[in-house]
Short mmCIF file of C-alpha atoms in Angstrom, two decimals:
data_model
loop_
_atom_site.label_atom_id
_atom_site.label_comp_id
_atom_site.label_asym_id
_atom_site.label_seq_id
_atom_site.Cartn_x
_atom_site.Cartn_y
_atom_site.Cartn_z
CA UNK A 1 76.73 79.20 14.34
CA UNK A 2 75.29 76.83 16.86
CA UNK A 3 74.26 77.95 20.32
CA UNK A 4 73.98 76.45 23.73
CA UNK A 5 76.10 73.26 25.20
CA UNK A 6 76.43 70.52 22.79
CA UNK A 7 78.73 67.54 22.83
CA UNK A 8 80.38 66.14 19.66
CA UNK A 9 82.59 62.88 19.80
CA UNK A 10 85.33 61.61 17.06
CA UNK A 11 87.25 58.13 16.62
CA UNK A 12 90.47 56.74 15.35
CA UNK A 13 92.30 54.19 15.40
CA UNK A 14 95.43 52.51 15.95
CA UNK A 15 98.03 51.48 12.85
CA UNK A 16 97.30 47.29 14.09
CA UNK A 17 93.44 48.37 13.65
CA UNK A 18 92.27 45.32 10.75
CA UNK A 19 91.04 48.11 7.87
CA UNK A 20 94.14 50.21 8.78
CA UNK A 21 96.06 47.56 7.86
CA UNK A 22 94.45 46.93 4.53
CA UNK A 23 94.94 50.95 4.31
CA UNK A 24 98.07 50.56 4.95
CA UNK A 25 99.51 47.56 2.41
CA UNK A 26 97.93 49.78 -0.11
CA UNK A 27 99.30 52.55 0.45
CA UNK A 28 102.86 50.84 1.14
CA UNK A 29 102.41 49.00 -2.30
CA UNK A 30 101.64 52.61 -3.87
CA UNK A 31 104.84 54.24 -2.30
CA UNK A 32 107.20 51.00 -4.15
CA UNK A 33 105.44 51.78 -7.06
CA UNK A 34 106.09 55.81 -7.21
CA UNK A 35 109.87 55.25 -6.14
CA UNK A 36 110.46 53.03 -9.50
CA UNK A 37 107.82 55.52 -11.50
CA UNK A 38 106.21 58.58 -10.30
CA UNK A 39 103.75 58.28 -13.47
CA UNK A 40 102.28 54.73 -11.96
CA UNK A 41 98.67 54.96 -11.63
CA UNK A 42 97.36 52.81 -9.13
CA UNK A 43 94.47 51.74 -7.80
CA UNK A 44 95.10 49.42 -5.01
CA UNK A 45 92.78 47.60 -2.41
CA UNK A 46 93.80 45.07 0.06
CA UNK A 47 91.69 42.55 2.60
CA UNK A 48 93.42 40.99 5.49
CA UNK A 49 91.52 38.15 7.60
CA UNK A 50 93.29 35.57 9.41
CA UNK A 51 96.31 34.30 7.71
CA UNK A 52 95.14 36.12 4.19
CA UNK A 53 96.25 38.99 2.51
CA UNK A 54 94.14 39.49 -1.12
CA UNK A 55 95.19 42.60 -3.10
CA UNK A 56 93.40 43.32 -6.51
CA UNK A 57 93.13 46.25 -8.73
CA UNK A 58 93.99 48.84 -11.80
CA UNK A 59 97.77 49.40 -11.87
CA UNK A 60 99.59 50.87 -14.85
CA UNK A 61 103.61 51.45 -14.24
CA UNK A 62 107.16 50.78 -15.46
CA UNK A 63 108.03 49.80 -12.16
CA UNK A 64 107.50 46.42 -10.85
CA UNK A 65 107.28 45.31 -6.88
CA UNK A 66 107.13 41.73 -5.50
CA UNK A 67 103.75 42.60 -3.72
CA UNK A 68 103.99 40.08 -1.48
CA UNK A 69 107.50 41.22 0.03
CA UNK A 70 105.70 44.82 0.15
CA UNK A 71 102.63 43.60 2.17
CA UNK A 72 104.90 41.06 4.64
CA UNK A 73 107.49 43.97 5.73
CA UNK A 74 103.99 46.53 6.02
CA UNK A 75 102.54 43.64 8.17
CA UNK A 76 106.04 43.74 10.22
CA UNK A 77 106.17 47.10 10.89
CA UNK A 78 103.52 47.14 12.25
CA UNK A 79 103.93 44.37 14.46
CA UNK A 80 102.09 41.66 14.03
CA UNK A 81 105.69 39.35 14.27
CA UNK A 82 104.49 36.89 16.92
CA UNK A 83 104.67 33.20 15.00
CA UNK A 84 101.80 32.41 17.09
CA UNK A 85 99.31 34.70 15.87
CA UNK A 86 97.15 33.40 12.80
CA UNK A 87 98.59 36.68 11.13
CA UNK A 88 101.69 37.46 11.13
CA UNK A 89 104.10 38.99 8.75
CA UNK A 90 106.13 35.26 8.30
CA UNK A 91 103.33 33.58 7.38
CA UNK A 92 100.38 35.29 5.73
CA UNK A 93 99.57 34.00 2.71
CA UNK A 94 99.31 36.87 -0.18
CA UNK A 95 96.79 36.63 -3.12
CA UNK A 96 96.99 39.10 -6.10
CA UNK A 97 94.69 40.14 -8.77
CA UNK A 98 95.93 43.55 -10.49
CA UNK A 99 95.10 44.39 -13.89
CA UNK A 100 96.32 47.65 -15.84
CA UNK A 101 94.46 50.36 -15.56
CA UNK A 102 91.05 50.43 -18.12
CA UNK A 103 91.84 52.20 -21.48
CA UNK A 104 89.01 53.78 -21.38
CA UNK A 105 89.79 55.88 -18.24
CA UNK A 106 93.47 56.46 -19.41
CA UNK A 107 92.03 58.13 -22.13
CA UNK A 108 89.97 60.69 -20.29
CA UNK A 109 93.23 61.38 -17.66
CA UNK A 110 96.21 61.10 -20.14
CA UNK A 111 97.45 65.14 -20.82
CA UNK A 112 98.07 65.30 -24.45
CA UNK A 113 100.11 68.12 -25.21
CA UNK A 114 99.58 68.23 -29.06
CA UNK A 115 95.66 68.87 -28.23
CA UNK A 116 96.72 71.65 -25.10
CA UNK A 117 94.85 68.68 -23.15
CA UNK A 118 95.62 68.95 -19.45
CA UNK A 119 95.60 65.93 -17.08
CA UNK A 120 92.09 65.46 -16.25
CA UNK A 121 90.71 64.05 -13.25
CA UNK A 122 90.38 60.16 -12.46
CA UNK A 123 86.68 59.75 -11.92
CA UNK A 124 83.86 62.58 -11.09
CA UNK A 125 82.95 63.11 -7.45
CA UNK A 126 82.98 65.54 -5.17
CA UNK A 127 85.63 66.10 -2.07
CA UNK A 128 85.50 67.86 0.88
CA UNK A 129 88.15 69.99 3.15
CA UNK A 130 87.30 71.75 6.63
CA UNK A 131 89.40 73.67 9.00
CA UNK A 132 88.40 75.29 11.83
CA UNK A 133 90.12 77.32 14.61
CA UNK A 134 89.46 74.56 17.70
CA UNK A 135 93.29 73.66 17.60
CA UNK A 136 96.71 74.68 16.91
CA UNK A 137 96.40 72.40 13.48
CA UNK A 138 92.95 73.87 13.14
CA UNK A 139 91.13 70.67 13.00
CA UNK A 140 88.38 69.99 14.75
CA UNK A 141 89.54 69.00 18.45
CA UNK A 142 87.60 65.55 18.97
CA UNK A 143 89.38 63.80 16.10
CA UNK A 144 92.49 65.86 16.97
CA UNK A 145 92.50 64.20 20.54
CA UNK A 146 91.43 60.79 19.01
CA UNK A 147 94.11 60.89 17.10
CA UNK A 148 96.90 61.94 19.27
CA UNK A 149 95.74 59.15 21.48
CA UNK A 150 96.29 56.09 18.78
CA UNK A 151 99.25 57.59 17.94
CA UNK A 152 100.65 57.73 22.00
CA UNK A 153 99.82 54.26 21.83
CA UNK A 154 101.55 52.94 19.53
CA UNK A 155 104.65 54.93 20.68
CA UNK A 156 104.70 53.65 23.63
CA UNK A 157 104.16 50.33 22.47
CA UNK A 158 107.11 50.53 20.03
CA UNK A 159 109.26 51.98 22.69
CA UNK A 160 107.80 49.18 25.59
CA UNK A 161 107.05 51.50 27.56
CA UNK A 162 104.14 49.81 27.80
CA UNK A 163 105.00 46.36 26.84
CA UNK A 164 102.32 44.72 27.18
CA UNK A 165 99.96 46.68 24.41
CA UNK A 166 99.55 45.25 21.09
CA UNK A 167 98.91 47.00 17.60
CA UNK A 168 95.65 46.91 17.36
CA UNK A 169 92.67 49.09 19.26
CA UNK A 170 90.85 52.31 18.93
CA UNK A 171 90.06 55.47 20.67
CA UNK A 172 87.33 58.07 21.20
CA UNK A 173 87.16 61.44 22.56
CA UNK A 174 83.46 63.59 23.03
CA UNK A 175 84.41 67.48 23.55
CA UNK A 176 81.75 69.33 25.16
CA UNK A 177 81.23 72.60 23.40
CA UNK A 178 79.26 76.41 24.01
CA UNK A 179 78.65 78.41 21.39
CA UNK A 180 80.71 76.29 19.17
CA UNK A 181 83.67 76.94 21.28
CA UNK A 182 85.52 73.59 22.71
CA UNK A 183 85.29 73.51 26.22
CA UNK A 184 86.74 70.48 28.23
CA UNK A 185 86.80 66.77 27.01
CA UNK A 186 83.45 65.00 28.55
CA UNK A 187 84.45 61.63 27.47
CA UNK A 188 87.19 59.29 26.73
CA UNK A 189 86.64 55.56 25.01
CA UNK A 190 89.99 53.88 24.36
CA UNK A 191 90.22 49.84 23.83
CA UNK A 192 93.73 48.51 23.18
CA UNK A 193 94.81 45.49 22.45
CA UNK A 194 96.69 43.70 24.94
CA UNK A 195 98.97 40.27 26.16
CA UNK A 196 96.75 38.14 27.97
CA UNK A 197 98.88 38.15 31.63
CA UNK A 198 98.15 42.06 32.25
CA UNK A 199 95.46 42.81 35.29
CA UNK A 200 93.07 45.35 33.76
CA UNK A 201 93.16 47.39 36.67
CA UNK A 202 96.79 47.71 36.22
CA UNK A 203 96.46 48.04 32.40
CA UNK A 204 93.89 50.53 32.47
CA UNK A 205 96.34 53.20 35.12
CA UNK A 206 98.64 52.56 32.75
CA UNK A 207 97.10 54.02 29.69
CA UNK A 208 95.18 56.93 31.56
CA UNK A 209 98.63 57.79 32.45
CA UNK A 210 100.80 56.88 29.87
CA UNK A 211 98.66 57.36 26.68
CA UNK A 212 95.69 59.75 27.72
CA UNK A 213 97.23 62.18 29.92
CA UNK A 214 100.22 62.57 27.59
CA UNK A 215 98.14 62.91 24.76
CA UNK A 216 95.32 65.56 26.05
CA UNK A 217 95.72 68.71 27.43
CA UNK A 218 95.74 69.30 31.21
CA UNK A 219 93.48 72.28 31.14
CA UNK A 220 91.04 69.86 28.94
CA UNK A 221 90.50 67.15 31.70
CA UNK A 222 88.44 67.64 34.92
CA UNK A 223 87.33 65.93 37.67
CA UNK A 224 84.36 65.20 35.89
CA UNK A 225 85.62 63.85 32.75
CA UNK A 226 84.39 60.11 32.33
CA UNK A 227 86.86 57.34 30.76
CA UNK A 228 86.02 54.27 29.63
CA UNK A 229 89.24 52.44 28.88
CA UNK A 230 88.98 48.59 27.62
CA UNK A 231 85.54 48.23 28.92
CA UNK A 232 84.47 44.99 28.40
CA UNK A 233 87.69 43.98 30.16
CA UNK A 234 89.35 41.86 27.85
CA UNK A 235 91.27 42.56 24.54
CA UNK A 236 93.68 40.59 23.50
CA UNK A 237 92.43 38.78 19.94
CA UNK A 238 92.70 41.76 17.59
CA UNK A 239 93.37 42.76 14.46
CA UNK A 240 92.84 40.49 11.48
CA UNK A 241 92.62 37.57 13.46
CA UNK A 242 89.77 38.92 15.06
CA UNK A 243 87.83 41.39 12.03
CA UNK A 244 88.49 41.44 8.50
CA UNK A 245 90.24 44.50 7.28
CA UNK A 246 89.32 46.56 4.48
CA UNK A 247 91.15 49.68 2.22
CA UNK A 248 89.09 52.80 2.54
CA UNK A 249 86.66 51.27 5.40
CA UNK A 250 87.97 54.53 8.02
CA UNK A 251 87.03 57.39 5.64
CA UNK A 252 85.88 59.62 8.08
CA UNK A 253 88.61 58.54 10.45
CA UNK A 254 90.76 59.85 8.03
CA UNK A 255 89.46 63.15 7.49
CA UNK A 256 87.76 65.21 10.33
CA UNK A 257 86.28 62.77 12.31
CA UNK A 258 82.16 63.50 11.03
CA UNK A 259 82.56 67.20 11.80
CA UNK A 260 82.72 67.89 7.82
CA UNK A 261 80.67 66.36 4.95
CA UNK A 262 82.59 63.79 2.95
CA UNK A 263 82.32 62.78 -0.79
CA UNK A 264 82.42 59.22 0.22
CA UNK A 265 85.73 58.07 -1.91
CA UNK A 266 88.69 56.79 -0.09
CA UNK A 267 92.28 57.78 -0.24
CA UNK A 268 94.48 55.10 0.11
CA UNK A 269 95.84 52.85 -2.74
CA UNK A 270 95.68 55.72 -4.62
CA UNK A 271 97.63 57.95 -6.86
CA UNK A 272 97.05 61.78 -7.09
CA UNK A 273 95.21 61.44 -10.76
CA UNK A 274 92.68 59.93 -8.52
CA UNK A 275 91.27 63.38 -7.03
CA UNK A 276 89.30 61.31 -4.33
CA UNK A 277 92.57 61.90 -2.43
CA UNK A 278 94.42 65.21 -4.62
CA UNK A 279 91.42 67.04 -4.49
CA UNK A 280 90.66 66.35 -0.42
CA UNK A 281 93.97 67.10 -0.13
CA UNK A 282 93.37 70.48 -1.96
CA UNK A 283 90.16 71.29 -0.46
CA UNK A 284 92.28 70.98 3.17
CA UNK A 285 94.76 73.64 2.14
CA UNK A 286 92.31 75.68 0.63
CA UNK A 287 90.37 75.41 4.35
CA UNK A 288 93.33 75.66 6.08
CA UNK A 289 94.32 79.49 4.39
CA UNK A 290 91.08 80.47 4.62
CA UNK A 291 90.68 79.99 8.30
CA UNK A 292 94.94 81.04 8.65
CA UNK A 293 93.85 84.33 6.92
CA UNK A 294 91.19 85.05 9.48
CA UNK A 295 88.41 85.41 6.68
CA UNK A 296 86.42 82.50 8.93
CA UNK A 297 86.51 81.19 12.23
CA UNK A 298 85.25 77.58 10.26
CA UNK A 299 85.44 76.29 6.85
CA UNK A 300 84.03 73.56 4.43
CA UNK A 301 85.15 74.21 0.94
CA UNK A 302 83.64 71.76 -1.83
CA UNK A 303 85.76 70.68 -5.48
CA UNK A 304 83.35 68.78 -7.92
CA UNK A 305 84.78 67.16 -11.13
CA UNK A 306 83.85 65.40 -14.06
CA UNK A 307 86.00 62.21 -15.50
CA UNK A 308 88.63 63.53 -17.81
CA UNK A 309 87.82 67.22 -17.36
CA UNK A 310 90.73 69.40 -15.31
CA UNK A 311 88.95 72.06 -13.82
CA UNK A 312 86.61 71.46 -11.36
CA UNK A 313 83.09 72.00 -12.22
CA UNK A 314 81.93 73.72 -9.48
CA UNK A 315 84.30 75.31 -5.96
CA UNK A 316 81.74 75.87 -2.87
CA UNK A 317 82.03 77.05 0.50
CA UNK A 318 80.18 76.69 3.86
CA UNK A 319 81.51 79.59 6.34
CA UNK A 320 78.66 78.08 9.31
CA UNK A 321 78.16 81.87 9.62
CA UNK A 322 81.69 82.63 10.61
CA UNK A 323 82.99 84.33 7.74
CA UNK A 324 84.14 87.83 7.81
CA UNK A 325 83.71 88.49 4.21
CA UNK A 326 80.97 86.97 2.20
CA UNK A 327 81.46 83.35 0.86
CA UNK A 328 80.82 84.67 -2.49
CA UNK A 329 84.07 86.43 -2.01
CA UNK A 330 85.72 83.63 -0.65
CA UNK A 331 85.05 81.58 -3.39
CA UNK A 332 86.29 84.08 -5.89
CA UNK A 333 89.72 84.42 -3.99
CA UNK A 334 90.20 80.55 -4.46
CA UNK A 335 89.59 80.61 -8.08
CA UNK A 336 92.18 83.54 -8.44
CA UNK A 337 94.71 81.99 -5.90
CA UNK A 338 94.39 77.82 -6.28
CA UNK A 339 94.37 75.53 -9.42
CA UNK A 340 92.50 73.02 -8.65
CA UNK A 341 93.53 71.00 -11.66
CA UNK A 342 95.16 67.32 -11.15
CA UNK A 343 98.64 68.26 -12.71
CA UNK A 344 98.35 71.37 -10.43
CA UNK A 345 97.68 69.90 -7.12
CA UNK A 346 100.39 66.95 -8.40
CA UNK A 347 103.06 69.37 -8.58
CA UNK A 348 102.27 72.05 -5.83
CA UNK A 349 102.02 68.98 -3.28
CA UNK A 350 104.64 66.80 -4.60
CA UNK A 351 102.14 63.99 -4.91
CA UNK A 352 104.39 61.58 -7.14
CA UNK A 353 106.76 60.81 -4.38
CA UNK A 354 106.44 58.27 -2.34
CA UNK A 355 104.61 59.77 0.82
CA UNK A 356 101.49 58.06 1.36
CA UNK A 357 102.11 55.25 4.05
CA UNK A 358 102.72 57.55 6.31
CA UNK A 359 98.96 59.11 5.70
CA UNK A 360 97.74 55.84 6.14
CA UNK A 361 99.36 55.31 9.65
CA UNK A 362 98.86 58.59 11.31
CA UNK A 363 96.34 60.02 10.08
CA UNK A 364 96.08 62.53 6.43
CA UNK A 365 95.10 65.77 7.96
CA UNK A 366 96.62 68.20 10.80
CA UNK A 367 100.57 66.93 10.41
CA UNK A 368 102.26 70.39 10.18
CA UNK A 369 105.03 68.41 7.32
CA UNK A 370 102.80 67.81 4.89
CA UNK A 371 103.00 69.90 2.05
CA UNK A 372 99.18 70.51 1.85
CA UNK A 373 99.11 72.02 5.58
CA UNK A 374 101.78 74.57 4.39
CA UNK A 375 99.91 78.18 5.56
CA UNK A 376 101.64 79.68 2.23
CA UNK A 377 98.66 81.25 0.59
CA UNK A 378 97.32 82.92 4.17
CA UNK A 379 98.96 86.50 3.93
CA UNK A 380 98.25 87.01 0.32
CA UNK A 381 94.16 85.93 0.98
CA UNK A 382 94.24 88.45 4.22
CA UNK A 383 95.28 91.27 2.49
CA UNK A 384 93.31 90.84 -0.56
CA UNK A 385 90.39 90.47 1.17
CA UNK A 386 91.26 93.42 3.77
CA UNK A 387 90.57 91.69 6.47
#
């Protein structure tokens, strides 16, 4: 446990953001793909620049998807629809390259029931999952607030309530902490696209009231709490027309915003064989009971895996000196209560439906809905651990 005042800042951005929207075709092709066969395997990555969509990858399925109708209605939804705009969902122009998935990893993941061979994992690694008690979602509050931010905005910019925003932009919040105990927000960097005609002065009211405010706490804002909102005074070329988008270029926007380690694999365009996204997803829960149970205050639990093995091949935690019991404990109680294995985390998470755009838009961690946030496992790890 860290003491003393320290500051800590976390970014995300919005769903218009260039590499969210590469995240976001990917994961929107993966979805099409699971509602015709929930055994696909797909590896999917997508770049978006200008008027250009390219998609290429490993995808194995009895399902088939006219990509680009998949990547044009993704590109609407999100709203790049003006006609004007070098990208817009009318007329980018989509390239494909997809291949089926290499024979020579099929082999390794396949289950083969005639051997008592289990579904092994996709590729070795290792993934992270961290909860902490900072928030009601216990995530770690600068990415939290981040987060809630991007996600005002585009609310209000699907409802017009604040017509003149536009899909894409970002947002970062620095918490000041003591003791490793969140105390106000110091800081607040948001830059959102906008329509040319709007005065900045006016804009930027606007979203402290309309998207900051509604987004942060009261009792977290102070007189003294500094915002820096479209500083340079000018946004409105964004999005792919501006930067070329990427799948899997946000990674730690995704998870908890640099406050935990991360394994360096990306989630979207991915199905759950791939445990670069089943086994974060896993580690999360795993966090998430630990800290629900009370057995730490703040959590990092490793999974490492081999290609084609099922079991992890090692489980670590990182209790920062929080933990009520010793990690060596908690370590043992997620070996006795969690299976870590691929078919496991498949079925206890529902991972073959079609459930993964939504990830890709608002964020993967800290949505109560999601079946890996379930608290189900907290009251059987307090009492076993007599805590």
């Amino acid at each position: 446990m860290r003491t003393g005042r320290r500051l800590f800042s976390s970014e995300a951005v919005c769903m218009g953001h260039p590499d969210k929207v590469a995240d976001q075709c990917s994961d929107a092709i993966l979805d099409e793909l699971l509602r015709q066969d929930e055994n696909s395997r797909v590896a999917c990555e997508v770049m978006v620049k200008n008027g250009l969509a390219i998609v290429a990858g490993e995808i194995t399925t009895e399902g088939y998807v006219e990509i680009p109708v998949v990547i044009k209605q993704t590109i609407k939804e999100i709203g790049y629809i003006d006609p004007t705009n070098p990208f817009n969902c009318v007329s980018v122009g989509v390239l494909s390259c997809i291949e089926p998935q290499s024979p020579d990893i099929a082999v390794g993941v396949d289950a083969n029931k005639s051997k008592k061979k289990d579904l092994g994992a996709g590729d070795q690694g290792m993934m992270f999952g961290y909860a902490c008690r900072e928030t009601d979602e216990l995530m770690p509050m600068p990415i939290t607030m981040a987060r809630r931010i991007v996600n005002r905005a585009a609310e209000v910019r699907q409802k017009s309530i604040l017509k003149f925003l536009r899909p894409d932009g970002k947002a970062q919040v620095t918490v000041e902490y003591e003791d490793d105990r969140p105390l106000r927000v110091h800081t607040v960097v948001c830059s959102l696209q906008h329509a040319p005609e709007i005065n900045i002065e006016n804009l930027r009211e606007a979203v402290r009231e309309e998207v900051i405010r509604k987004s942060i706490p009261e009792n977290l804002l102070d007189k003294k709490t500094i915002y820096h909102i479209n500083p340079t005074g000018r946004f409105v070329v964004g999005g792919p027309q501006a930067d070329c988008g990427l799948t899997g270029r946000k990674i730690i926007v995704d998870t908890y915003g640099g406050m935990g380690t991360h394994g360096g694999g990306s989630f979207s365009g991915k199905d759950a064989t791939k445990v670069d996204r089943s086994a974060s997803y896993a580690a999360r829960h795993a966090a998430k009971q630990v800290v629900a149970a009370g057995l730490a205050d703040r959590i990092e639990v490793q999974l490492a895996y081999a290609i084609g093995v099922s079991q992890p091949v090692s489980i670590a935690v990182n209790t920062f000196g929080t933990g009520k019991v010793s990690e060596r404990v908690i370590v043992e109680l997620l070996q006795k209560h969690f299976d870590f294995a691929p078919s496991a985390m498949i079925r206890n998470f529902s991972l073959r439906k079609p459930v993964f755009l939504e990830t890709a838009r608002y964020g993967h961690f800290g949505r109560e809905h999601y079946t890996w946030e379930k608290r189900d496992k907290a009251e059987a790890l307090r009492k076993e651990a007599g805590v």
